[in-house]
Each structure stands twice: as structure tokens, then as C-alpha cells.
């Protein structure tokens, strides 16, 4: 209310564009002063929040003190750790991990008022900064990111610091939905029918579609226009991103039309090939993470117990039955908590296998290497798949309208002012990354894609944008310096070719038996020539776009990055681009498959009901169970898996209660 009154008194009818910098600064200071009391009462963490970039410091502070109109810590359930310990409580279900899948499970299982459900999360409530969509890449390597490191490889990440890819993973209630790009894409019919064909009954497209619909809260007009294949009234609000950076999206769409590539007005339809803008998990310029969607509405349910800043170290197993979990609290104290019905591990593709292996569930040779008693010899940590994104292809052109004289401080101030007062502009969205492309380079008449494109516009004379991207990708400093220099000379669109189904896989191994030691990620990506050839076919699409009239009119070029290890190769040669690929290809953090679902224990970890083979009372429900990675961003699929998994649990235990 205070911000509304201030807006009426101070802004009047004068348009935003007419205000000089000093006027904007004075208004931000007044907003800050007006909201100070609210901050003290509802967001104690705001006082300790900081920005990774110096230029953002004061402006982020202004956003923080206006937080009453953005978010509140009271959106999330309270931490009931002390109550649990004092009363020595037992539970019907324990959910290990409060990320995307865990948030869904906590919501759906507590719908039964007779079930006491414990949700254990190593992180805390999502920060205010995470609510601001435009800050997504600034959240890397913060306290909300586990920041997993991949073991160095000679095949990729050669341009990263220490030649190691960084695999982000969200560390907060809501998990990776707190730090991701908010993109909601389901995948294709072929993906889920393929799961079913591998022996996973009830996981075909028609089986999983009702659970996607259950998640979704599209505008009713979407359903009116496109039919009942889109859901309304679900927990997750889905809206269009409302900002386009420098017209880059329109440029790409016009070029696609000229090439005969379909332009899709909606993704998630039966049309899987084409360029189109995704819907995102956001509302009124604010991120809608999964804790906000699934836990906020039930924060007062008496049968929901949440432990925050608590790490699940292992599952307690008696004989061949899971009976509870061992948890290390923030204080360092370890406690054992009991589950009368089931333990559900939902800690994600990297942490769930870690917990299982420390519990004696995993490959015999790996467990025996660390002197861990083998409870179940299963291929935990194997079949790890991920989407790779090549971030070294730049389409560049001169933007004559870019104002070189406009200081970086003024640009940031304008963005912040527009967001704070109107919830619009670049900070209200994913900075233009919602435009996606899906193509099949092998067959122009194919129904399903083999490559996806993520387009990242980098407006001219905005060096902080280049620095932000470079640091998010863990590029070496020399590479970031080149990105900044290029940004002063021209506008760029990073043509992020994404390999949807890599032939190469990764594997997880234990570093030690200490739960605090992160699991080792061993990759072999780009050691397969088919994968390299297919990524290079994506480069051919970029070349074709440059031949279209929209790009020709701008005299756009394919830029050669000065990469130290690639200087010997001729410009635009296959050798140069393959070298470029090995230096600039990274994960788009879609890891899946490390606890693969399948009908037998030789090559899978869980059955089609997500129960761990050979262990009673234990399930895994998260991205790690995917038999094959989907042909799209995986967030929507993770929610679907959790919705379906919760339904399975409820039906099974309802039947048991009736016997």
C-alpha cells in the first residue's frame, strides 16, 4: 500500500521516459525510506543481501526494500525442526528434498489429513533476488546454488575456469525452479511413448498428459483458442514473457519464416518443429517457483512438517526395508527420523544417487570401493544424461540505435526503475531467452526435433550483460574480456545449439563416504563423433539465417571468437568450430536418468511405480528416474513425474488401508 501511495504522490502523470537520472534516484530513495519498516518486519534477510556486481548494489537494495509488493518470507511454510525434535515425532512419509518434485509431493500427500508428512530441505526459503526473473544468471554460485563441478575432461569445457563445467542446481525450497529460466515445455509425444516402449507401462503420452494438465494454470483464453490440451486452475501460473530484447526475437522469427521454418504461436501442441515463444512460470513480473506454487497454499496444514537447512545423509534400512533417514541439522547435530510407510528420495539427479549410494544402494564395485555394505546392487549413478548447449556461436551486427553515450549506470537505473514501478522491462522476464527453436536436421518432414536452439540476445553497449553471462557459464577471464569488447562494438545473438539426445552419457561416483563431499561427475560428452557432427549441423542453420533478408539488411556476421586453443585453425573451418565447441559447450543443467526407471534391476534403479528394486518402502521421484531425456527443457516433466508419483502412492496406500 505504501508503494501505491508513493506512486500517486510522487509520480503523477509524468511519463517514465521523461525523467532524468537524478529524479529517478530521488524517487528510489523515497521508496526505500517509505518501505523500511516493512522490510524490518517481513524480510530480515534483506539486510544481508548483496549483488554479485558492484553497479547493481544500490539498485538491488531499492528492489529489496520494496519487497512487500513482490514477495514475503511468509509465503513459505515455517521451519518445524525444533517441534519435531522436542516431540520426537514419527511420520508416515518422509520426503528427502524440497525442490520441484518434493514440493509437489508434500502438497499432494498432505491432502490426506491422516498422513503426517515430513519434507527435509538442505536450503532455506528462496531469496527475494530469486523472485526477480532478470536476475536468474546472477544466482549462479550463490548460497542458492549447489554449484556442482564436473571432473575435468579433454573433450569439453576447455574454456571454463579450471577446465571444469559448472552444473548449477537450486539449493532452496523449490529447488532449481528458484534459479532456472522459468521455461515451461513438456516434451514430445515420442518422448513418453518411448518410455512406455522400454517396458514402463502407464508412462506413455496419453498416460502422462492428465498430469501436465493438473500442473498448469494458463489463461482461460489459451484453452479457448487451442482446446483442452492446456490446463487451467493448476498450481503453476504460466504466462508469456512480456519483453523482447532489442527486437532480436522479431528478427529471428522473420528470418525463420523466410527459410520456411514454421513459426509457432504456442509450444506444447502436436506441432513440435519450429520457432516459438515459450510460456514461463511467472506472474506480474515475478518468478513463480515451485515452492510458491505448491507449498505456499498449504503452509498452514498441520500435517505438513518442514525441516530447513537440514541435509539428508542416508536412508536407514532394516533388512530390505527403508525405515527412515539420517539428517544433519544446521547445528551439525545428526538425528534419525522414522517413516512408518515410505521414504521418498526427491533430491534431484545428482543428490538422489548420492543418498542412495551412501545408504548401500548402488553399483557393487563402487560401494565396495568405499567399504559400504551392499543392500542392493543397482546401477545408481549410471545412464546420466544431460542437454549440452554450445555457447560459442555469435551472430553479430551493428545496432545504430544503441546509445554509446548512455552510461551503464543509467541503463541499469532505467531497468530497475521500470521494474520497480511497473513490473515491466528486462528484469521482469528471462532477458529474451524465451524464444526457442526446434528443428530436425536429418529430415525436413520429420515430426520430432533432434536439435533445440536457445537464443540469448546481448544488446550493444551493455557490458554488464556480457559479464553476467560469462560468469554464469564459468568462462575464463580472457574470454569474458573479449565478450565485453565485442559488446562495445556490436549487438550479438548467441546461437545456443542444444543437443537433445546425446549419444554420450555421464556417470556419478562417490568422492568419499562423507555426505558433505559432493558427488563426482564424470562425463564423456563430445567424445562421440555423431554428437559433434549433429552440433555442427546446428551451425549450418545459423549460417542459413544469416543469408535471409532481415539479417542481410543488418550486415550480420558469424563472429570468430579469439580462443587461445583455436588460433591455428582457419576462420570458419570445421576444425575451428569443433575447437570452439570444445571450449564453449556447457550443460544447460538438465541432468536426468541417474536412477533410471525400468522393468528390471540389471539396467534400472526403480520400477514403473518408482519403487527402488529390491528395497521395500523406498521410492525415488525426481528427474533422475527418466529412462531417456526429453526433447525439451525438463522442468515441466519433473513436475509431471512428481504429480504422477504422488497419485501412485495415494492409490497404493488407500488400497492397503481398505484390506
XYZ file of C-alpha atoms in Angstrom:
659
model
C 0.000 0.000 0.000
C 2.840 2.357 0.839
C 4.339 1.950 -2.608
C 0.957 2.662 -4.197
C 0.542 5.879 -2.186
C 4.047 6.955 -3.053
C 3.420 6.324 -6.716
C 0.338 8.543 -6.631
C 2.052 11.359 -4.761
C 5.433 11.428 -6.456
C 4.934 10.174 -9.983
C 1.778 11.882 -11.083
C 1.206 11.742 -14.812
C 4.748 12.440 -15.950
C 5.898 9.603 -18.231
C 8.787 7.414 -17.107
C 10.872 8.217 -20.173
C 10.913 11.939 -19.384
C 12.537 11.603 -16.000
C 16.211 12.424 -15.637
C 18.543 10.209 -13.633
C 18.583 12.411 -10.552
C 14.780 12.384 -10.381
C 14.760 8.594 -10.629
C 17.398 8.285 -7.932
C 15.439 10.585 -5.603
C 12.290 8.515 -6.163
C 14.129 5.270 -5.460
C 15.494 6.740 -2.236
C 11.990 7.822 -1.206
C 10.623 4.377 -1.993
C 13.442 2.924 0.097
C 12.645 5.154 3.065
C 8.910 4.536 2.837
C 9.300 0.763 2.804
C 11.975 0.479 5.510
C 9.557 -0.514 8.274
C 8.014 -3.207 6.106
C 11.431 -4.674 5.392
C 12.331 -4.862 9.067
C 9.136 -6.729 9.830
C 8.905 -9.194 6.980
C 12.293 -9.689 5.355
C 15.136 -9.746 7.831
C 17.411 -11.329 5.239
C 17.201 -8.227 3.053
C 19.778 -6.519 5.234
C 22.390 -9.114 4.338
C 21.534 -9.496 0.650
C 24.127 -8.329 -1.861
C 24.667 -8.215 -5.589
C 27.457 -10.033 -7.399
C 28.142 -6.847 -9.407
C 29.054 -3.523 -7.776
C 26.928 -1.453 -10.146
C 23.812 -3.293 -9.035
C 24.325 -2.761 -5.298
C 22.230 0.316 -4.643
C 19.589 -0.620 -7.168
C 19.092 -4.102 -5.818
C 18.791 -2.535 -2.379
C 15.978 -0.386 -3.716
C 14.274 -3.504 -5.007
C 14.774 -5.273 -1.713
C 13.154 -2.557 0.327
C 10.169 -2.596 -1.998
C 9.773 -6.300 -1.303
C 6.386 -6.022 0.368
C 4.832 -5.751 -3.080
C 6.986 -8.549 -4.539
C 7.246 -11.328 -2.007
C 7.467 -12.219 1.635
C 9.158 -14.947 3.615
C 5.722 -15.758 4.973
C 4.864 -17.223 1.556
C 6.526 -20.457 2.684
C 5.855 -22.972 5.477
C 7.664 -22.357 8.752
C 10.584 -24.487 9.871
C 9.267 -27.032 12.398
C 12.612 -28.629 13.264
C 12.507 -27.794 16.966
C 8.953 -29.046 17.299
C 9.902 -32.328 15.618
C 12.853 -32.839 17.958
C 11.034 -31.787 21.103
C 8.126 -34.136 20.477
C 10.233 -36.957 18.979
C 7.748 -37.232 16.104
C 7.466 -40.101 13.658
C 5.997 -39.729 10.188
C 4.003 -41.654 7.628
C 6.121 -40.330 4.763
C 9.490 -38.616 4.680
C 10.356 -36.697 1.508
C 14.107 -36.151 1.143
C 14.464 -32.929 -0.821
C 12.207 -29.880 -1.011
C 12.890 -28.972 -4.628
C 10.464 -29.128 -7.540
C 9.433 -32.774 -7.058
C 9.496 -32.570 -3.262
C 7.239 -29.517 -3.233
C 4.658 -31.371 -5.325
C 4.823 -34.475 -3.142
C 4.445 -32.515 0.098
C 1.357 -30.827 -1.278
C -0.350 -33.917 -2.659
C 0.430 -36.324 0.192
C -0.795 -33.918 2.877
C -4.158 -33.814 1.114
C -4.844 -36.855 3.261
C -5.258 -35.306 6.740
C -4.476 -38.647 8.392
C -0.939 -38.740 6.969
C 1.891 -36.931 8.719
C 4.440 -35.849 6.087
C 7.976 -34.569 6.658
C 9.771 -32.542 3.976
C 13.526 -32.144 4.522
C 15.346 -29.439 2.548
C 19.044 -28.565 2.720
C 18.419 -24.994 1.601
C 16.177 -22.307 3.032
C 13.389 -20.093 1.706
C 14.026 -18.634 -1.768
C 15.627 -15.191 -1.649
C 13.984 -12.011 -2.825
C 16.576 -11.729 -5.603
C 15.380 -15.065 -6.998
C 11.873 -13.630 -7.389
C 13.161 -11.129 -9.969
C 13.256 -13.003 -13.299
C 16.026 -10.888 -14.828
C 18.426 -11.876 -12.052
C 18.460 -15.560 -12.980
C 22.092 -15.765 -14.084
C 23.263 -13.723 -11.089
C 22.093 -16.549 -8.825
C 24.820 -18.921 -10.031
C 27.419 -19.763 -7.395
C 25.419 -18.106 -4.625
C 24.061 -19.772 -1.487
C 21.066 -20.877 -3.601
C 23.206 -22.932 -5.985
C 24.929 -26.214 -5.118
C 27.396 -25.351 -7.909
C 28.447 -28.882 -8.745
C 31.778 -29.211 -10.532
C 32.366 -31.700 -13.325
C 35.625 -33.639 -13.339
C 37.934 -32.067 -15.963
C 37.649 -33.533 -19.452
C 39.741 -33.128 -22.590
C 36.578 -33.156 -24.693
C 34.651 -30.103 -23.479
C 34.654 -27.112 -21.089
C 38.170 -26.216 -22.202
C 37.303 -22.506 -21.994
C 35.965 -22.737 -18.445
C 37.906 -21.946 -15.298
C 39.983 -24.965 -14.289
C 38.638 -26.601 -17.478
C 35.631 -27.697 -15.493
C 31.964 -27.246 -16.300
C 29.761 -25.920 -13.550
C 26.445 -27.731 -13.119
C 24.026 -25.468 -11.234
C 21.315 -26.945 -9.017
C 18.908 -24.985 -6.856
C 19.518 -25.068 -3.104
C 16.269 -23.770 -1.605
C 12.650 -24.727 -1.177
C 11.557 -25.080 -4.779
C 14.960 -26.373 -5.901
C 16.124 -25.457 -9.379
C 12.839 -23.677 -10.121
C 14.306 -20.894 -7.937
C 17.268 -20.279 -10.273
C 16.195 -21.570 -13.701
C 14.927 -19.671 -16.765
C 11.281 -20.442 -15.853
C 10.637 -22.027 -19.275
C 7.739 -24.489 -19.378
C 7.938 -27.014 -22.239
C 6.521 -30.516 -21.840
C 8.481 -32.535 -24.381
C 7.031 -34.566 -27.241
C 4.637 -37.476 -27.606
C 7.541 -39.512 -28.937
C 9.490 -38.976 -25.687
C 6.888 -40.520 -23.402
C 5.760 -43.224 -25.804
C 9.439 -44.166 -25.909
C 9.448 -44.569 -22.125
C 6.497 -46.916 -22.414
C 8.163 -48.893 -25.207
C 11.077 -49.581 -22.838
C 8.730 -51.518 -20.575
C 7.472 -48.696 -18.385
C 3.740 -49.313 -18.519
C 1.451 -46.337 -17.886
C 4.108 -43.783 -18.870
C 3.054 -43.180 -22.492
C 1.995 -39.737 -23.654
C -1.714 -40.295 -23.094
C -0.909 -41.595 -19.600
C 1.119 -38.550 -18.560
C -0.890 -35.810 -20.277
C -3.509 -35.581 -17.475
C -0.720 -34.807 -15.012
C 0.647 -31.988 -17.160
C -2.863 -30.557 -17.266
C -3.095 -30.889 -13.490
C 0.018 -28.718 -13.079
C -0.946 -25.900 -15.411
C -2.651 -22.584 -14.872
C -2.796 -21.000 -18.329
C -5.038 -18.050 -19.101
C -8.528 -19.366 -19.995
C -8.235 -17.754 -23.426
C -5.372 -20.169 -24.227
C -7.707 -23.103 -23.722
C -10.459 -21.337 -25.628
C -8.128 -20.924 -28.602
C -6.207 -24.187 -28.503
C -8.575 -26.659 -26.892
C -8.429 -28.784 -23.783
C -4.778 -29.788 -24.260
C -3.817 -26.935 -21.915
C -4.666 -26.803 -18.232
C -6.236 -24.015 -16.195
C -6.572 -23.764 -12.449
C -3.441 -25.777 -11.613
C -0.854 -24.670 -9.046
C 1.715 -23.326 -11.535
C 0.901 -19.991 -13.154
C 2.099 -19.861 -16.777
C 2.256 -16.604 -18.691
C 4.006 -15.202 -21.773
C 7.283 -13.403 -21.212
C 6.440 -9.772 -21.925
C 9.741 -8.346 -23.074
C 11.867 -8.684 -26.196
C 15.490 -7.564 -26.072
C 16.380 -5.123 -28.867
C 13.947 -6.681 -31.326
C 16.187 -9.746 -31.610
C 13.271 -12.144 -31.299
C 11.312 -10.500 -34.103
C 14.447 -10.578 -36.244
C 14.870 -14.320 -35.719
C 11.198 -15.055 -36.372
C 11.195 -13.110 -39.641
C 14.332 -14.940 -40.759
C 12.796 -18.292 -39.819
C 9.720 -17.534 -41.937
C 11.903 -16.784 -44.934
C 13.660 -20.149 -44.518
C 10.333 -21.950 -44.322
C 10.786 -22.878 -40.670
C 7.345 -22.882 -39.015
C 6.634 -20.063 -36.568
C 4.551 -21.436 -33.711
C 2.109 -19.257 -31.781
C 2.100 -21.865 -28.981
C 4.527 -24.558 -27.874
C 3.291 -27.783 -26.223
C 0.948 -28.601 -29.095
C 1.131 -31.503 -31.553
C 3.454 -29.298 -33.639
C 6.982 -29.980 -32.442
C 9.078 -28.357 -35.185
C 9.502 -24.601 -35.463
C 10.448 -21.379 -33.692
C 8.184 -20.075 -30.966
C 7.990 -18.209 -27.680
C 7.619 -20.332 -24.580
C 5.334 -19.640 -21.664
C 7.064 -19.219 -18.341
C 6.376 -19.756 -14.659
C 5.866 -16.095 -13.816
C 3.089 -13.680 -12.955
C 3.064 -9.889 -12.936
C 6.823 -9.794 -13.496
C 7.611 -12.117 -10.563
C 9.012 -15.669 -10.703
C 6.591 -18.401 -9.688
C 8.892 -21.042 -8.228
C 7.544 -24.455 -7.288
C 7.598 -23.799 -3.549
C 5.459 -20.753 -4.162
C 3.125 -22.796 -6.372
C 2.815 -25.923 -4.226
C 3.893 -25.072 -0.656
C 2.610 -21.535 -0.189
C -1.091 -22.569 -0.472
C -0.654 -25.311 2.150
C 1.784 -23.618 4.511
C -0.689 -23.875 7.387
C -1.567 -27.570 7.013
C -0.996 -29.114 10.420
C 0.154 -32.442 8.959
C 2.940 -30.829 6.907
C 6.282 -30.673 8.697
C 9.230 -28.901 7.058
C 12.858 -29.023 8.150
C 15.033 -26.359 6.516
C 18.824 -26.099 6.341
C 18.886 -29.845 7.015
C 20.762 -32.376 4.883
C 19.543 -35.944 4.354
C 22.698 -38.040 4.651
C 21.296 -41.511 4.049
C 18.264 -43.749 4.180
C 18.001 -46.026 7.217
C 17.391 -49.580 6.044
C 16.457 -52.541 8.240
C 16.963 -55.732 6.299
C 15.452 -54.850 2.949
C 13.063 -52.149 4.136
C 13.549 -48.376 4.409
C 12.522 -47.217 7.880
C 13.685 -43.605 7.967
C 16.510 -41.188 7.241
C 19.605 -39.781 8.902
C 19.656 -35.993 8.804
C 22.356 -33.478 9.693
C 20.921 -30.256 11.082
C 22.299 -26.761 10.615
C 23.903 -27.032 14.046
C 25.858 -30.098 12.916
C 23.843 -32.494 15.030
C 22.780 -35.715 13.277
C 19.347 -37.178 14.009
C 17.462 -40.222 12.829
C 13.838 -39.770 11.787
C 11.396 -42.628 11.215
C 8.883 -43.220 8.404
C 6.137 -45.741 9.009
C 5.051 -46.050 5.379
C 7.698 -44.785 2.930
C 10.838 -42.779 2.391
C 10.756 -40.848 -0.876
C 14.082 -39.574 -2.204
C 13.477 -36.449 -4.291
C 16.798 -34.657 -4.119
C 17.467 -34.439 -7.846
C 19.577 -36.240 -10.410
C 22.849 -35.586 -8.604
C 21.904 -35.737 -4.918
C 19.406 -38.631 -5.021
C 22.040 -41.128 -6.269
C 24.438 -39.749 -3.667
C 21.972 -40.500 -0.860
C 21.219 -43.964 -2.238
C 24.872 -44.945 -2.568
C 25.658 -43.769 0.962
C 22.736 -45.990 2.029
C 24.199 -49.105 0.388
C 22.162 -48.924 -2.809
C 24.280 -48.704 -5.932
C 26.840 -50.497 -8.116
C 28.542 -53.192 -6.045
C 32.043 -52.255 -7.206
C 31.530 -48.597 -6.295
C 30.124 -49.359 -2.847
C 32.810 -51.911 -2.019
C 35.484 -49.426 -3.105
C 34.328 -47.285 -0.170
C 33.652 -50.190 2.223
C 29.877 -49.591 2.191
C 27.721 -52.651 2.901
C 25.712 -53.544 -0.194
C 21.957 -53.526 0.365
C 21.008 -53.595 -3.324
C 23.335 -53.897 -6.319
C 21.736 -51.429 -8.731
C 23.111 -49.133 -11.490
C 22.708 -45.964 -9.426
C 24.598 -43.006 -10.897
C 24.860 -44.529 -14.360
C 22.927 -43.543 -17.505
C 23.320 -39.869 -16.542
C 22.111 -37.783 -19.475
C 22.124 -34.032 -19.985
C 21.394 -31.488 -22.677
C 24.519 -29.771 -23.934
C 24.408 -26.182 -25.147
C 27.035 -24.659 -27.435
C 27.534 -21.044 -26.385
C 30.334 -20.061 -28.763
C 28.319 -19.125 -31.881
C 27.673 -15.369 -32.111
C 25.558 -13.633 -34.754
C 26.708 -10.004 -34.653
C 25.519 -6.755 -36.213
C 25.757 -3.042 -35.563
C 22.808 -1.580 -33.700
C 22.658 2.010 -34.933
C 20.093 2.908 -32.301
C 22.333 1.832 -29.408
C 23.323 4.835 -27.332
C 27.017 4.565 -26.681
C 26.873 7.727 -24.621
C 24.294 6.277 -22.261
C 26.243 5.107 -19.217
C 25.974 1.592 -17.833
C 24.714 3.097 -14.578
C 21.863 4.855 -16.369
C 20.907 1.712 -18.276
C 20.747 -0.284 -15.055
C 18.874 2.513 -13.332
C 16.296 2.644 -16.125
C 15.775 -1.117 -15.988
C 15.408 -1.103 -12.224
C 13.101 1.893 -12.168
C 10.852 0.369 -14.817
C 10.682 -2.925 -12.957
C 10.176 -1.447 -9.516
C 7.370 0.856 -10.541
C 5.725 -1.061 -13.372
C 6.887 -4.724 -13.133
C 7.887 -4.454 -16.781
C 11.057 -4.471 -18.842
C 14.057 -6.754 -18.953
C 14.113 -7.530 -15.224
C 10.541 -8.828 -15.414
C 11.458 -11.687 -17.780
C 14.259 -14.033 -18.746
C 16.096 -11.384 -20.795
C 14.810 -12.638 -24.131
C 15.700 -16.300 -23.671
C 12.095 -17.452 -24.047
C 12.360 -17.728 -27.840
C 13.120 -21.366 -28.655
C 13.762 -23.202 -31.888
C 13.179 -26.902 -32.592
C 14.474 -28.454 -35.827
C 15.292 -31.807 -37.321
C 18.452 -31.535 -39.399
C 18.126 -35.044 -40.844
C 14.608 -34.911 -42.225
C 12.780 -31.685 -43.209
C 9.455 -33.550 -42.970
C 10.143 -35.037 -39.539
C 7.609 -34.570 -36.774
C 10.117 -34.537 -33.926
C 13.299 -32.460 -33.401
C 16.889 -33.540 -32.887
C 18.192 -30.044 -32.007
C 16.858 -27.197 -29.914
C 18.061 -23.597 -30.074
C 18.209 -21.240 -27.106
C 18.734 -17.695 -28.360
C 20.478 -15.281 -25.994
C 20.360 -11.621 -27.107
C 23.187 -9.417 -25.824
C 22.283 -5.751 -26.523
C 25.092 -3.463 -27.610
C 26.804 -1.225 -25.026
C 25.588 -3.291 -22.093
C 28.856 -4.833 -20.864
C 27.352 -5.998 -17.578
C 25.103 -8.322 -19.578
C 28.194 -9.853 -21.205
C 29.986 -10.164 -17.853
C 26.898 -11.700 -16.260
C 26.646 -14.366 -18.975
C 30.350 -15.122 -18.953
C 30.483 -15.590 -15.205
C 27.323 -17.683 -15.196
C 28.996 -20.046 -17.679
C 32.251 -20.060 -15.664
C 34.260 -18.807 -18.656
C 37.899 -17.824 -18.114
C 38.552 -14.113 -17.588
C 40.178 -13.598 -21.017
C 37.054 -14.895 -22.704
C 34.813 -12.613 -20.640
C 37.027 -9.654 -21.568
C 36.549 -10.463 -25.240
C 32.778 -10.648 -24.730
C 32.867 -7.169 -23.169
C 34.967 -5.770 -26.012
C 32.644 -7.288 -28.612
C 29.666 -5.792 -26.791
C 31.120 -2.299 -27.211
C 31.332 -2.816 -30.969
C 28.116 -4.555 -31.935
C 24.948 -6.310 -30.871
C 25.022 -10.095 -30.540
C 22.681 -13.046 -30.526
C 24.266 -16.128 -29.013
C 23.004 -19.044 -31.079
C 22.819 -21.734 -28.404
C 22.621 -25.060 -30.208
C 21.308 -27.688 -27.801
C 21.842 -31.395 -28.390
C 18.581 -33.055 -27.347
C 19.676 -36.690 -27.245
C 23.445 -37.030 -26.821
C 24.937 -40.417 -27.541
C 27.445 -39.832 -24.764
C 26.474 -40.242 -21.130
C 27.993 -39.402 -17.757
C 28.430 -41.324 -14.525
C 28.389 -40.399 -10.849
C 30.931 -41.749 -8.368
C 31.432 -41.242 -4.666
C 34.264 -38.984 -3.607
C 34.125 -40.378 -0.086
C 31.658 -41.675 2.488
C 31.236 -38.180 3.942
C 27.827 -36.763 2.950
C 29.216 -33.218 2.814
C 31.598 -34.174 -0.019
C 29.851 -33.576 -3.332
C 29.488 -36.496 -5.648
C 31.906 -36.759 -8.586
C 30.527 -36.164 -12.091
C 32.473 -37.987 -14.796
C 31.413 -37.044 -18.331
C 32.330 -38.272 -21.773
C 30.338 -35.668 -23.692
C 31.674 -34.775 -27.158
C 33.794 -37.904 -27.324
C 31.247 -39.214 -29.827
C 31.646 -38.077 -33.432
C 27.911 -38.333 -34.122
C 27.226 -35.780 -31.391
C 29.854 -33.410 -32.774
C 28.534 -33.738 -36.326
C 24.983 -33.023 -35.196
C 26.010 -29.926 -33.243
C 27.809 -28.662 -36.344
C 24.594 -29.123 -38.332
C 23.092 -26.582 -35.953
C 25.779 -24.164 -37.096
C 24.509 -24.647 -40.663
C 21.099 -23.348 -39.502
C 22.827 -20.237 -38.150
C 24.553 -19.709 -41.500
C 21.229 -20.092 -43.299
C 19.625 -17.448 -41.075
C 22.412 -15.007 -41.956
C 21.507 -15.388 -45.640
C 17.951 -14.141 -45.099
C 16.913 -10.566 -45.840
C 16.366 -9.496 -42.199
C 19.961 -10.385 -41.320
C 21.425 -9.207 -44.613
C 19.839 -5.800 -44.105
C 21.824 -5.533 -40.870
C 25.025 -6.835 -42.479
C 25.096 -9.528 -39.775
C 28.133 -11.759 -39.442
C 29.151 -15.047 -37.870
C 31.754 -13.908 -35.355
C 35.045 -15.705 -34.763
C 35.926 -15.702 -31.083
C 39.636 -15.411 -30.314
C 40.020 -18.621 -28.349
C 43.611 -19.302 -27.332
C 43.481 -23.003 -28.132
C 41.910 -22.464 -31.569
C 44.143 -19.811 -33.157
C 45.861 -22.259 -35.516
C 42.669 -23.119 -37.390
C 41.387 -21.131 -40.389
C 38.366 -18.883 -39.872
C 35.051 -20.670 -40.431
C 36.766 -24.028 -40.884
C 35.339 -27.207 -39.423
C 38.471 -27.532 -37.286
C 37.955 -24.075 -35.786
C 34.304 -24.637 -34.961
C 34.940 -28.044 -33.418
C 37.663 -26.452 -31.279
C 35.279 -23.603 -30.412
C 32.681 -26.196 -29.414
C 35.035 -27.950 -27.017
C 35.851 -24.642 -25.322
C 32.365 -23.139 -25.071
C 29.922 -26.053 -24.754
C 28.395 -26.488 -21.312
C 25.391 -28.020 -19.628
C 22.053 -26.283 -19.741
C 21.515 -28.055 -16.402
C 19.009 -30.678 -17.443
C 20.597 -33.755 -15.811
C 18.409 -36.881 -15.835
C 18.494 -40.660 -15.695
C 20.889 -41.470 -12.832
C 18.188 -43.566 -11.081
C 16.648 -44.833 -14.293
C 13.142 -46.288 -14.383
C 12.817 -49.729 -15.955
C 11.342 -53.199 -15.532
C 14.457 -54.997 -14.264
C 17.281 -54.357 -11.810
C 20.101 -55.046 -14.257
C 19.832 -51.727 -16.058
C 17.421 -49.688 -13.911
C 17.010 -48.486 -10.329
C 13.240 -48.063 -9.933
C 10.217 -49.808 -11.408
C 7.346 -48.105 -13.200
C 5.793 -47.273 -9.821
C 9.076 -45.530 -8.904
C 9.838 -48.111 -6.188
C 13.510 -48.975 -5.743
C 14.156 -52.517 -6.963
C 14.673 -54.905 -4.057
C 14.020 -52.412 -1.237
C 10.593 -52.015 0.362
C 9.222 -48.667 1.439
C 11.589 -46.647 -0.749
C 10.918 -44.651 -3.900
C 12.794 -42.135 -5.996
C 10.683 -39.395 -7.533
C 12.503 -36.679 -9.487
C 14.324 -36.116 -12.794
C 16.738 -38.958 -12.059
C 14.148 -41.618 -12.953
C 13.752 -40.582 -16.610
C 14.558 -43.567 -18.863
C 15.560 -41.143 -21.625
C 15.927 -37.381 -21.508
C 13.067 -35.471 -23.113
C 13.286 -33.317 -26.243
C 12.881 -30.058 -24.320
C 13.656 -28.236 -21.083
C 12.897 -30.701 -18.291
C 11.177 -28.619 -15.579
C 7.628 -29.419 -16.720
C 8.439 -33.129 -16.912
C 9.847 -33.166 -13.364
C 6.579 -31.731 -12.048
C 4.616 -34.289 -14.053
C 6.689 -37.145 -12.614
C 6.009 -35.892 -9.089
C 2.285 -35.442 -9.703
C 2.023 -38.957 -11.124
C 4.228 -40.403 -8.390
C 2.086 -38.829 -5.675
C -1.006 -40.318 -7.279
C 0.607 -43.764 -7.301
C 1.451 -43.520 -3.603
C -2.028 -42.331 -2.633
C -3.737 -45.098 -4.585
C -1.448 -47.823 -3.251
C -1.839 -46.867 0.399
C -5.568 -46.293 0.053
C -5.923 -49.844 -1.230
C -3.776 -51.178 1.617
C -5.923 -49.331 4.156
C -9.035 -50.958 2.736
C -7.674 -54.516 3.010
